[in-house]
Short mmCIF file of C-alpha atoms in Angstrom, two decimals:
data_model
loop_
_atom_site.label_atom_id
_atom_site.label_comp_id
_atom_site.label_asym_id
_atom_site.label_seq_id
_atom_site.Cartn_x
_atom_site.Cartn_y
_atom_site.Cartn_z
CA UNK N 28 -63.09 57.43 49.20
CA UNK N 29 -64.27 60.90 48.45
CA UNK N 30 -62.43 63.88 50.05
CA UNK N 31 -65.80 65.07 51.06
CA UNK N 32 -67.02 63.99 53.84
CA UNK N 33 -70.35 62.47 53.60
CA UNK N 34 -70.65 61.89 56.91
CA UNK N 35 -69.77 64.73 58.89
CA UNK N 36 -72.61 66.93 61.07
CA UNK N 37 -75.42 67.42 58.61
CA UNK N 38 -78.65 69.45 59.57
CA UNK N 39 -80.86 66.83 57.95
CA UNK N 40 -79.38 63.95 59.57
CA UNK N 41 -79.82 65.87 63.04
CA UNK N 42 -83.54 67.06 62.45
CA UNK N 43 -84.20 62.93 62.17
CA UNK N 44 -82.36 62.04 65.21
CA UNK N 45 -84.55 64.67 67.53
CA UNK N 46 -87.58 63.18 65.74
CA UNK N 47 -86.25 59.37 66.38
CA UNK N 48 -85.59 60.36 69.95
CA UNK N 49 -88.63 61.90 71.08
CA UNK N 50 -90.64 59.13 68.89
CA UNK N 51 -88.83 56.21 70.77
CA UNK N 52 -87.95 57.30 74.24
CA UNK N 53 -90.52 59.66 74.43
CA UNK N 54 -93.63 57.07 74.04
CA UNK N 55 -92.01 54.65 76.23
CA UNK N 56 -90.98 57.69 79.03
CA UNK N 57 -94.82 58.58 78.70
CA UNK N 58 -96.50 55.02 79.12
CA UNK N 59 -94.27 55.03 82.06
CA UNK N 60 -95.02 58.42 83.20
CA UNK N 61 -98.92 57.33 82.72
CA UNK N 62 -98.75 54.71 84.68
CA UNK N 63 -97.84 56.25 88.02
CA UNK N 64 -99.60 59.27 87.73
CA UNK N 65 -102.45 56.77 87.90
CA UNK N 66 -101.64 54.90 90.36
CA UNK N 67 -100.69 51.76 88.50
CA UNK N 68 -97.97 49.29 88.01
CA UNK N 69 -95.13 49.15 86.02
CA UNK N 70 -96.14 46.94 83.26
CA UNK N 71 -93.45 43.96 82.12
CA UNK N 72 -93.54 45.01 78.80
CA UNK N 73 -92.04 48.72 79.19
CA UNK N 74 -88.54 47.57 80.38
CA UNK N 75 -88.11 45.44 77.03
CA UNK N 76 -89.54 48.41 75.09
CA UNK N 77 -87.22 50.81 76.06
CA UNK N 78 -84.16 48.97 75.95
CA UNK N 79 -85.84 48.18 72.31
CA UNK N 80 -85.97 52.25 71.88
CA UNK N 81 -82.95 52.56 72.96
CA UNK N 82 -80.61 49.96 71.41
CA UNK N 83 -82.38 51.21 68.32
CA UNK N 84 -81.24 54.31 68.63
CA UNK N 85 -77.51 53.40 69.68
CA UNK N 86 -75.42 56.49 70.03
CA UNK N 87 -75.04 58.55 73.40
CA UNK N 88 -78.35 57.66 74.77
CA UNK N 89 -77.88 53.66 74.94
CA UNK N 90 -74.76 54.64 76.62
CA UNK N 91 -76.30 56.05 79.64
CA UNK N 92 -78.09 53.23 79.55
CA UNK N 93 -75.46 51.30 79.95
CA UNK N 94 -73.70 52.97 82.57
CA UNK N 95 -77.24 52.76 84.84
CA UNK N 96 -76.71 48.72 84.04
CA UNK N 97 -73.60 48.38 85.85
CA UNK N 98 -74.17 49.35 89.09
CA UNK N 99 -76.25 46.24 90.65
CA UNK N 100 -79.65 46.42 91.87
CA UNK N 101 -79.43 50.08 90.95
CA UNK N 102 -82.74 49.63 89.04
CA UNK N 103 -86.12 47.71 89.23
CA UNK N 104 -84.71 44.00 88.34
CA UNK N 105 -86.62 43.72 84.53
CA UNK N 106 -85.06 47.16 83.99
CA UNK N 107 -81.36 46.08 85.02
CA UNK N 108 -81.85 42.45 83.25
CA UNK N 109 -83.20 44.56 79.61
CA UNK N 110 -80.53 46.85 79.99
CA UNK N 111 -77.91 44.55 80.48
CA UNK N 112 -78.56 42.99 77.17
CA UNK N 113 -77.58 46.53 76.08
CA UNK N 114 -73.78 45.31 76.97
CA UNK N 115 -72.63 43.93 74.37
CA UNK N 116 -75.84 42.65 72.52
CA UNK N 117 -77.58 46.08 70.96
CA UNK N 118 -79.39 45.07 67.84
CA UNK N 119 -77.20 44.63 65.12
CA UNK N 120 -77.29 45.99 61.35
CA UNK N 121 -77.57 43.51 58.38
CA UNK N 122 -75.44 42.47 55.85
CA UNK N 123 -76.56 44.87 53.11
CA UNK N 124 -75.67 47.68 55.65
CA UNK N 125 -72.24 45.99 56.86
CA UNK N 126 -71.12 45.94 52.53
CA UNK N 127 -71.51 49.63 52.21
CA UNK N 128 -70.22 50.56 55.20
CA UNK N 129 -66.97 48.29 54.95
CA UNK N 130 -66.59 49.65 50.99
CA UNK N 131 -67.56 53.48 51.84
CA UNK N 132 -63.74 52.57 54.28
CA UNK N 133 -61.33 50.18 52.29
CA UNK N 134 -63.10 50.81 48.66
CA UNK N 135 -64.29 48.87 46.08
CA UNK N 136 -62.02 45.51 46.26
CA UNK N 137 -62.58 45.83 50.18
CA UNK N 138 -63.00 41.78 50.64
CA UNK N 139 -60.21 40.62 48.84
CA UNK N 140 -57.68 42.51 51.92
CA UNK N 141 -59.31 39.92 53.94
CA UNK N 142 -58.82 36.19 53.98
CA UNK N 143 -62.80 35.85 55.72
CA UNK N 144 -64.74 38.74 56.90
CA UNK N 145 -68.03 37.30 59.01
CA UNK N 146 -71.37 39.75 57.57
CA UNK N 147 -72.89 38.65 61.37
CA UNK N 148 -71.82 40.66 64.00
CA UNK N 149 -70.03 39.25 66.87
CA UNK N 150 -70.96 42.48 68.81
CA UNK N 151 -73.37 45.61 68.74
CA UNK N 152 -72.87 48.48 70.45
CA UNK N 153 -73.82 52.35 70.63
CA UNK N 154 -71.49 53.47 68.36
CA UNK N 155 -70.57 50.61 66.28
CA UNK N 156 -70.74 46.99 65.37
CA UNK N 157 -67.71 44.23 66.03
CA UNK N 158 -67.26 41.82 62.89
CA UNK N 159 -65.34 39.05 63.29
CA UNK N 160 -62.31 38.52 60.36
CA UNK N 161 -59.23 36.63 59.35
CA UNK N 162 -55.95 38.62 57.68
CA UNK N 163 -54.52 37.15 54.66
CA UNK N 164 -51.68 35.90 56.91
CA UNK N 165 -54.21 34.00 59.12
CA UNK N 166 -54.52 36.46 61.72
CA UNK N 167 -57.70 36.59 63.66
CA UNK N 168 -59.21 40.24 64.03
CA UNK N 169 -61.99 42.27 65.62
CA UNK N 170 -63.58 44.93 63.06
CA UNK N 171 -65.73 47.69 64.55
CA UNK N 172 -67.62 49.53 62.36
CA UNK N 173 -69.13 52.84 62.97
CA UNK N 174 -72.95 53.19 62.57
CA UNK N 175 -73.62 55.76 59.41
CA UNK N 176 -74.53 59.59 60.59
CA UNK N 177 -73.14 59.43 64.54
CA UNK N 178 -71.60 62.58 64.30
CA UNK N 179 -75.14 63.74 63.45
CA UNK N 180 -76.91 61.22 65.55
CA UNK N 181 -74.19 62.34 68.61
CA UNK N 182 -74.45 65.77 68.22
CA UNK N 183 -78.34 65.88 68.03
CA UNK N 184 -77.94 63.70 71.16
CA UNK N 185 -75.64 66.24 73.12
CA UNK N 186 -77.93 68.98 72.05
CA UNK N 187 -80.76 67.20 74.26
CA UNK N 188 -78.45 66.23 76.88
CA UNK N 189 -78.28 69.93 77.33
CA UNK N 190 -81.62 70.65 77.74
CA UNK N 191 -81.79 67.77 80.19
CA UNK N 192 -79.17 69.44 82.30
CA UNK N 193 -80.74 72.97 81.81
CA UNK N 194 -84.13 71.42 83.18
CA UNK N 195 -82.32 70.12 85.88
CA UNK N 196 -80.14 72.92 86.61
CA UNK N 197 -83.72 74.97 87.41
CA UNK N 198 -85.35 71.84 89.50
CA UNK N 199 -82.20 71.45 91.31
CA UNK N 200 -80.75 74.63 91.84
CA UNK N 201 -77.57 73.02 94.16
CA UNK N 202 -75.46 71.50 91.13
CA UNK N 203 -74.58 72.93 88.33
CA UNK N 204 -74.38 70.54 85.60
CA UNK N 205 -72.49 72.71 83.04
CA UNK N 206 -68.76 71.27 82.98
CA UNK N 207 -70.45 68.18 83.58
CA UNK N 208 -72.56 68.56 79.84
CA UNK N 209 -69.21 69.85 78.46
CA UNK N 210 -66.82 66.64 79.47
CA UNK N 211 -69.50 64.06 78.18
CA UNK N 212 -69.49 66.24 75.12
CA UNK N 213 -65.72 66.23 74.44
CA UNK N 214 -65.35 62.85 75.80
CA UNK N 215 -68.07 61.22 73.34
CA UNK N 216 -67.22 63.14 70.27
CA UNK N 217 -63.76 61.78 70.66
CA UNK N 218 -65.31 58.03 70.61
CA UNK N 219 -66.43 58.94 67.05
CA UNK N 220 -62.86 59.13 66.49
CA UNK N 221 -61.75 55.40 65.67
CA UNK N 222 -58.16 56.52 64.32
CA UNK N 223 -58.02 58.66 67.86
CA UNK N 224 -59.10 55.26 69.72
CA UNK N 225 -56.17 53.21 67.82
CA UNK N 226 -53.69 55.68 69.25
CA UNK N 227 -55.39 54.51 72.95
CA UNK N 228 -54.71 51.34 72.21
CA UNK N 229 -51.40 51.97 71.17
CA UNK N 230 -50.48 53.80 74.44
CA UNK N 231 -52.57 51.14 76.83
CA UNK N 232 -50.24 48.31 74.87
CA UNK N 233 -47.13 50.22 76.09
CA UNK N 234 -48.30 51.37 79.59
CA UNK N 235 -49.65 47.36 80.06
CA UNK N 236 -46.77 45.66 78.58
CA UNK N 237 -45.16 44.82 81.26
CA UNK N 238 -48.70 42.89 83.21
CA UNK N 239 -49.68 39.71 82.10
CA UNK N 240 -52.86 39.31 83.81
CA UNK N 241 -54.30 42.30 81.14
CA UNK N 242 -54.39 41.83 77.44
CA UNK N 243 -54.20 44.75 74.91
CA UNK N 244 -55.65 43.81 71.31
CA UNK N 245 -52.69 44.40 68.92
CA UNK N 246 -54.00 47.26 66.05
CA UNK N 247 -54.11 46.87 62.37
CA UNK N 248 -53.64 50.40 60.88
CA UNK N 249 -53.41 49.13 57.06
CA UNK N 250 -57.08 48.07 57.53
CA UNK N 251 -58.28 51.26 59.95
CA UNK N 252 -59.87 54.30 59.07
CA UNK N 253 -61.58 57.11 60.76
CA UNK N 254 -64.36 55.02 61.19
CA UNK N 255 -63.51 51.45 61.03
CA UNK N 256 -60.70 50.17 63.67
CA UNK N 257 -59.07 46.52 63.15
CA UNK N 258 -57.93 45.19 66.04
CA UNK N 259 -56.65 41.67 66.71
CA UNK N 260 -58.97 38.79 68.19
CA UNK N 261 -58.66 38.31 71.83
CA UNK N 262 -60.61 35.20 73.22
CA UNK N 263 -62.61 35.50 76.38
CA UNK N 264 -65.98 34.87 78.20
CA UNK N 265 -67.93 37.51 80.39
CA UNK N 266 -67.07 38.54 83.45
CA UNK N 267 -70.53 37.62 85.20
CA UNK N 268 -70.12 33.93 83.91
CA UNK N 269 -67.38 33.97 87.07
CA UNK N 270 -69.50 35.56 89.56
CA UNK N 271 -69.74 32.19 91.05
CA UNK N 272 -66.32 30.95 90.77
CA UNK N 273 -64.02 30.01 93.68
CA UNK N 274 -63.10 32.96 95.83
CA UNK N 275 -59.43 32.95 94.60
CA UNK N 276 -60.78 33.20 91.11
CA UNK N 277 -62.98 36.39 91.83
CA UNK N 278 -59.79 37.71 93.67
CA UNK N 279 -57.49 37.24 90.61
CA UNK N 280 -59.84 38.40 88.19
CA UNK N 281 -60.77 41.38 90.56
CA UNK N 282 -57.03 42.26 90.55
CA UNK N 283 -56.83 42.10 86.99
CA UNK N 284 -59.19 45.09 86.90
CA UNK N 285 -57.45 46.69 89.64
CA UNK N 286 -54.37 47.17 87.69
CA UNK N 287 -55.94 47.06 84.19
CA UNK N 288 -57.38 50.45 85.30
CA UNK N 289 -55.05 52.04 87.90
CA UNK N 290 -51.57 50.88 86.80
CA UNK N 291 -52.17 53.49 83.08
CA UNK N 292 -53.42 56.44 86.25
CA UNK N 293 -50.80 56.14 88.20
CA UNK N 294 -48.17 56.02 85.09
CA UNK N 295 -49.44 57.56 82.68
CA UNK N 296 -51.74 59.71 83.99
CA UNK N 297 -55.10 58.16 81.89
CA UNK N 298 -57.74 56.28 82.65
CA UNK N 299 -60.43 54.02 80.92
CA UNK N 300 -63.61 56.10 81.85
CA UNK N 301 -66.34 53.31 80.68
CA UNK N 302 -65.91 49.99 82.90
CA UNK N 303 -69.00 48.61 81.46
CA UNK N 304 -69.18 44.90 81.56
CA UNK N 305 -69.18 44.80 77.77
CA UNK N 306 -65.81 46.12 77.62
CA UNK N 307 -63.93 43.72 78.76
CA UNK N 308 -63.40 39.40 78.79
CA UNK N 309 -61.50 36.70 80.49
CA UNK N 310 -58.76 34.66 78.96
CA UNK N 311 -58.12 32.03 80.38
CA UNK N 312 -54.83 29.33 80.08
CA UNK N 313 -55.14 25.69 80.46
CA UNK N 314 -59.01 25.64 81.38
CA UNK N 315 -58.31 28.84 84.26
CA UNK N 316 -59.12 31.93 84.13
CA UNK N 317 -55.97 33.77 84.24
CA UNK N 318 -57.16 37.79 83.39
CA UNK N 319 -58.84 40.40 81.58
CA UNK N 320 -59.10 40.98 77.86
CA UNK N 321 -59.64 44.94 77.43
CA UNK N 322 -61.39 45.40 74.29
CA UNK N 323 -62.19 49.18 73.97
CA UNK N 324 -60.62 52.49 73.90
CA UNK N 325 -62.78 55.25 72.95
CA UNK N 326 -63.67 56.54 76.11
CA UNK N 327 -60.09 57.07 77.35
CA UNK N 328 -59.51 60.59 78.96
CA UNK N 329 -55.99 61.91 79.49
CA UNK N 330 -55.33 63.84 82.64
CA UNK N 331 -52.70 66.60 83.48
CA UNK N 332 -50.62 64.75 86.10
CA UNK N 333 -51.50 67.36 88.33
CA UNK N 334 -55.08 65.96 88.37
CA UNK N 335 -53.42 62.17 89.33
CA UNK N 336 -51.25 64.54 92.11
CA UNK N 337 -54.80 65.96 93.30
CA UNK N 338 -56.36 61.83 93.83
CA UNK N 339 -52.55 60.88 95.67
CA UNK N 340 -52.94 64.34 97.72
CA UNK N 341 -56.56 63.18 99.11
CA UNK N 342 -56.12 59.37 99.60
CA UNK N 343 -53.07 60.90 102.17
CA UNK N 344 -54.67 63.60 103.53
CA UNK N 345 -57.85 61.13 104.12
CA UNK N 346 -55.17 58.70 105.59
CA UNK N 347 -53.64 61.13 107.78
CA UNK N 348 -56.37 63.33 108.60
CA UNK N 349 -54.41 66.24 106.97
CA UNK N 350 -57.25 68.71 106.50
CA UNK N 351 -54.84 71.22 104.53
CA UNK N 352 -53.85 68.55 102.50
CA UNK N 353 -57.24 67.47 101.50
CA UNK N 354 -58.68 71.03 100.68
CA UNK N 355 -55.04 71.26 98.16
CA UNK N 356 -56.75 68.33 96.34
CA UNK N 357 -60.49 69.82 96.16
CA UNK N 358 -58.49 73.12 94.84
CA UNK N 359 -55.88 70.97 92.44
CA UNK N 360 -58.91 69.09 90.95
CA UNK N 361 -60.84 72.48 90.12
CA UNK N 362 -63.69 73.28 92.82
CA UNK N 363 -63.60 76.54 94.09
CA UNK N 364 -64.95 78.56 96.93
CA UNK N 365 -64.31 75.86 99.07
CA UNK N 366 -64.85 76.55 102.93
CA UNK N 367 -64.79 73.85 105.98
CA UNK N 368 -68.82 73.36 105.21
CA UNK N 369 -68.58 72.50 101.82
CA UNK N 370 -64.82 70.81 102.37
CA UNK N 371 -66.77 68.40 104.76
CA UNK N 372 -69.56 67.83 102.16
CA UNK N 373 -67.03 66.81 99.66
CA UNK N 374 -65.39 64.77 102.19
CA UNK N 375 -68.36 62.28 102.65
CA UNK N 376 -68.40 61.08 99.00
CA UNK N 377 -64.59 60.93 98.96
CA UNK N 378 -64.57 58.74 102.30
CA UNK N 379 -67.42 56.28 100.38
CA UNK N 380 -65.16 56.31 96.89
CA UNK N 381 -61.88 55.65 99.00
CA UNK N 382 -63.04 53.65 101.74
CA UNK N 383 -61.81 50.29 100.51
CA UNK N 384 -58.38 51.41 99.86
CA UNK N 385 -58.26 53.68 103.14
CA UNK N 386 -58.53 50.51 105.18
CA UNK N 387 -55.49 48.14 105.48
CA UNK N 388 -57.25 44.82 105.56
CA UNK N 389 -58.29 42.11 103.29
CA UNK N 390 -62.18 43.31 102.89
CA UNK N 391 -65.04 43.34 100.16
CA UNK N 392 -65.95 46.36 98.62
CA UNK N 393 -69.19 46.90 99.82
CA UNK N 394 -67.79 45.48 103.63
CA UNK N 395 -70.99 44.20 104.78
CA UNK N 396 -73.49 46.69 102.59
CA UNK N 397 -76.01 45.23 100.51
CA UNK N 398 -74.88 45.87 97.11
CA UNK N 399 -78.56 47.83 96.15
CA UNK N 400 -77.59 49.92 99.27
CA UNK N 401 -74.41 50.16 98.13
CA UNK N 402 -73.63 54.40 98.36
CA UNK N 403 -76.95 54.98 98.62
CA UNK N 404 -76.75 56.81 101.68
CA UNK N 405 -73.73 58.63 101.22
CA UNK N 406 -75.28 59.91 97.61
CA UNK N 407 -78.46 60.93 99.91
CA UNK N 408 -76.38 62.62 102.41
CA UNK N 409 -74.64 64.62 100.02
CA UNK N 410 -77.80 65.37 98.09
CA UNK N 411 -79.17 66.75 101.22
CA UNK N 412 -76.43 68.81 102.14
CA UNK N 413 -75.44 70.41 98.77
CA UNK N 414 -79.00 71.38 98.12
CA UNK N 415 -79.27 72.78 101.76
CA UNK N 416 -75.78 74.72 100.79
CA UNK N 417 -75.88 75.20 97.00
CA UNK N 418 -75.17 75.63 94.38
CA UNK N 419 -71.72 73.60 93.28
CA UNK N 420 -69.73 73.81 90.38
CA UNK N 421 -68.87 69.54 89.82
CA UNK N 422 -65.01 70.35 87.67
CA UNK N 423 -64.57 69.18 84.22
CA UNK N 424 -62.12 66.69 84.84
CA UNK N 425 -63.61 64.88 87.71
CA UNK N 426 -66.67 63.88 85.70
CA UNK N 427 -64.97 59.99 84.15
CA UNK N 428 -62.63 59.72 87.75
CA UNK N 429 -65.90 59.37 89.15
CA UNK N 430 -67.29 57.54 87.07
CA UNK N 431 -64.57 54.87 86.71
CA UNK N 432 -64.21 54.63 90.37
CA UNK N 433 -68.30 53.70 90.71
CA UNK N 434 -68.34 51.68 87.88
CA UNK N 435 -65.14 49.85 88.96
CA UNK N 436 -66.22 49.42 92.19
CA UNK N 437 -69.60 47.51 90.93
CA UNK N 438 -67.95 45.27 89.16
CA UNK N 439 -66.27 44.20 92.21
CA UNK N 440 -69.47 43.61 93.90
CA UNK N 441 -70.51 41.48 91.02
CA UNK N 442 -67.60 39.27 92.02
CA UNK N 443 -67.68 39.41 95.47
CA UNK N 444 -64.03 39.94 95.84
CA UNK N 445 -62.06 39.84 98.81
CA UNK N 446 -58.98 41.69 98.74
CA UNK N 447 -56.13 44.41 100.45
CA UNK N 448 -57.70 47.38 98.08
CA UNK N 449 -55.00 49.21 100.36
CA UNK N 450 -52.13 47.75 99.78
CA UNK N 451 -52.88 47.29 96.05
CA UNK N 452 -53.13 50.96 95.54
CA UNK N 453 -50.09 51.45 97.89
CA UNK N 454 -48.35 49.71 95.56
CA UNK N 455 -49.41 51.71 92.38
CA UNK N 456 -48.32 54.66 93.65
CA UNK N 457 -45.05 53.70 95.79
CA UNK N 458 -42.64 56.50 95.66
CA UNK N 459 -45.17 58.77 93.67
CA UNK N 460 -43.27 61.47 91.74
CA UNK N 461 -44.94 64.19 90.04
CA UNK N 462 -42.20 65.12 87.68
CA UNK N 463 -41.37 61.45 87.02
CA UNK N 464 -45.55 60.70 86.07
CA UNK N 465 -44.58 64.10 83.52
CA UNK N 466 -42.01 62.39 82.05
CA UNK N 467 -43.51 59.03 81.63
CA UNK N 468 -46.49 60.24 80.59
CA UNK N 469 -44.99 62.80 78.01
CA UNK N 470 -42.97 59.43 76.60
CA UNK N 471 -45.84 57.35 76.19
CA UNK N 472 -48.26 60.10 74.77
CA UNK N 473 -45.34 60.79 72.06
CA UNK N 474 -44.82 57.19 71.56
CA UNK N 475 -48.69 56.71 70.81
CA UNK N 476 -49.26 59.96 68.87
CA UNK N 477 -51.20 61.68 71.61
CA UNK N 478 -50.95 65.67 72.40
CA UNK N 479 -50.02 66.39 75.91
CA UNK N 480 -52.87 67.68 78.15
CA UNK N 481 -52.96 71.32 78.40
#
C-alpha cells in the first residue's frame, strides 16, 4: 500500500455525498412531506424507497435508521418492517468492488493468505461489508470491509447532522443539541477506525472471559488493517427467531444481554453503545440456545469511572430517596444549573430508564405497558416540562448511556422476558469501589492498547 492515503477526507468525495444525500433522502422526505400536506395517505411504496435511499447510502445516516428500528412499534409497521431489513441486510457491493478493496489492504497476492475467501457477503452494513473466509490453518473468519470514501461520506454526513441540530436548536429552543452533535461525531469517526475496533475486541475478550453465556470473536491482526478487521467465525441465528421460545429461553437469552452489556460498565467502565439487533447472535449447544454471540465493536465508548460512579450514585439515591445523592449524580455526569425544578424533570426519565431494576421482583420490562407505549409518556412529560423550563444542556457523555439503556431495554420487550432486573444489577455492582473500577479499568485499557479517559 501507498503511504498516501487515498482515502482520507477529500473535498470531492464530500461535495458527492451532500449531492447523494439530498438526491436520495431528499425525494423520498418530499413525496412524504407531499403527501400530508395534502391530505393523503402514506403510500406503501415510500417505506421500501427510503430504506432503498438509505441502505444505498450506508454511512451515518442508515445508522439512525437503524437505531429508530429497534425500539418496537416505534414507527408506522411498513416503516419498522423496511428498516429492519437495514439490520444486518443493507445492500451489498459486488465482487469487482470486494477485489479492490481486499488488494488496496493485504496487496497484490491478497488471496493466496487465505485458504477460501467468499466474494458474497454474509453481511452489509453502514460502514462495511462481512465476508465470510477460511485461514490457511482451517480457521473460520468474519472479514469486514470498509466501504471506499467513509471518512468523506461520514464527515459530509456529520456536517448535515449539524444543520439538523441547528434547525432544531431554533424550533425547539428547550434542548440544546450541541454536545449531543459532538459525541455522535467522535463516537462515529472512531467506527471508521477498524484497527481502533480490534483493540475493543481485545478488551471485551478480557473483561468477558470469565462468562460463558457471551462470546467474543477471537481477532486476526496479521490479516487487519485500518480498514479491514478479521475476526473469527462465531455461529448464531437472530435474536427475533426466539421471540417465541419458551419463557426460560427468553429469560436466559435476556440475561445474556444483561451481562454482555453491564458486566464491561460495571468493570471496566465501557459500554457497547449500539444494541442493534444486527449486532449480535445466538449460539446455541446441543440444539439450545445457550447465549449471545457479540459481533461488533466500533461503537464502544470508554467512560471515566467517575461517570459509572455518577449511574451507581442515582440507582441509590433513586432507591433510597436520597435527594442529595441524586443531584451528586446529575452534577458527576455533567448537567449544570441544576435546581429542585429541573432535578425533578430529570428525575422522571431516570425513574422510566431505572424502573425495572429499582423494583425487587421478577417483572417484564415494560410491566404491563404496551410495548408502542412503551416511554412514551414519560418522553412527553419531559418534553413538556423542559420546553416549559428551557433550555438544557443534554452532557457529552450521557448521549450512548442513554442510548444503550433504550435500546437494551427494547430488545427485552422483543423477548418478553421475565426477570429480577434488580437483583441482576445488584449483583454487577456488589461492593462497588471507585478506586478498584480505576484500577481494573486502567489494566484492561493497557492490556488492549487503549488510552485512559481523560
Amino acid at each position: 500500500m501507498a503511504d498516501t492515503d487515498r482515502e482520507a477526507n477529500r473535498f470531492s468525495a464530500r461535495a458527492s455525498r451532500y449531492a447523494r444525500v439530498g438526491a436520495n433522502v431528499g425525494g423520498v422526505a418530499a413525496r412524504m412531506a407531499g403527501a400530508k400536506l395534502f391530505g393523503g395517505k402514506e403510500a406503501p411504496s415510500n417505506a421500501a424507497a427510503l430504506a432503498q435511499a438509505l441502505g444505498g447510502l450506508k454511512g451515518p445516516i442508515m445508522k439512525v435508521a437503524q437505531l429508530l428500528a429497534t425500539v418496537p412499534d416505534l414507527l408506522p409497521p411498513e416503516y419498522a418492517t423496511e428498516l429492519q431489513k437495514l439490520q444486518a441486510d443493507a445492500p451489498p457491493m459486488g465482487a469487482a468492488f470486494v477485489k479492490r478493496r481486499m488488494m488496496a489492504e493485504l496487496g497484490v497476492g491478497w488471496q493466496t493468505r487465505f485458504q477460501t475467501f467468499d466474494l458474497k457477503p454474509a453481511a452489509a452494513a453502514s460502514l462495511g461489508q462481512v465476508h465470510r473466509a477460511t485461514a490457511l490453518d482451517g480457521t473460520r473468519l468474519a472479514c469486514k470491509l470498509q466501504y471506499p470514501d467513509m471518512q468523506s461520506a461520514v464527515e459530509a454526513d456529520l456536517k448535515q447532522l449539524e444543520v439538523a441540530f441547528a434547525l432544531h436548536r431554533r424550533m425547539s429552543s428547550w434542548l440544546d443539541t450541541r454536545e449531543i452533535a459532538k459525541e455522535i461525531g467522535a463516537r462515529v469517526r472512531e467506527e471508521l477506525d477498524y484497527e481502533r475496533e480490534a483493540k475493543h475486541a481485545v478488551l471485551y475478550g478480557n473483561v468477558l472471559r470469565d462468562v460463558d453465556a457471551v462470546r467474543v470473536p477471537a481477532i486476526h491482526k496479521d490479516l487487519s488493517t485500518k480498514r479491514l478487521l478479521t475476526l473469527g467465525w462465531l455461529d448464531g441465528q437472530r435474536i427475533l427467531d426466539f421471540a417465541e421460545a419458551p419463557v426460560d429461553v427468553r429469560n436466559r437469552l435476556a440475561r445474556s444481554m444483561f451481562k454482555a452489556w453491564w458486566h464491561p460498565f460495571s468493570r471496566a467502565a465501557v459500554i457497547h453503545g449500539d444494541p442493534h439487533l444486527g449486532n449480535y447472535t445466538v449460539f446455541s449447544e446441543g440444539g439450545e440456545a445457550k447465549g449471545i454471540n457479540l459481533l461488533d465493536y466500533g461503537c464502544v465508548r470508554i467512560f471515566h469511572p467517575r461517570f459509572v460512579g455518577g449511574v451507581v450514585d442515582l440507582y441509590r439515591g433513586l432507591l433510597t430517596n436520597d435527594n442529595a445523592r441524586i443531584v451528586h449524580a446529575y452534577e458527576t455526569w455533567g448537567f449544570k444549573n441544576l435546581n429542585k425544578e429541573l432535578v425533578e424533570i430529570l428525575n422522571i426519565w431516570a425513574r422510566f430508564i431505572y424502573g425495572p431494576i429499582l423494583e425487587d421482583r421478577t417483572r417484564t420490562v415494560a410491566d404491563g405497558v404496551k410495548p408502542g407505549e412503551y416511554g412514551r409518556r414519560q418522553a412527553f412529560e419531559v418534553h413538556q416540562a423542559l420546553k416549559a423550563r428551557g433550555p438544557v444542556t443534554i452532557p457529552q457523555e450521557f448521549v450512548f448511556m442513554d442510548r444503550a439503556a433504550v435500546g437494551l431495554g427494547a430488545v427485552f420487550l422483543h423477548l418478553r422476558s421475565e426477570l429480577n432486573y434488580h437483583r441482576l444489577f445488584e449483583a454487577e455492582i456488589d461492593r462497588f469501589s471507585l478506586a478498584e473500577l480505576e484500577a481494573r479499568q486502567g489494566e484492561a485499557l493497557t492490556t488492549a492498547g487503549l488510552a485512559l479517559p481523560a
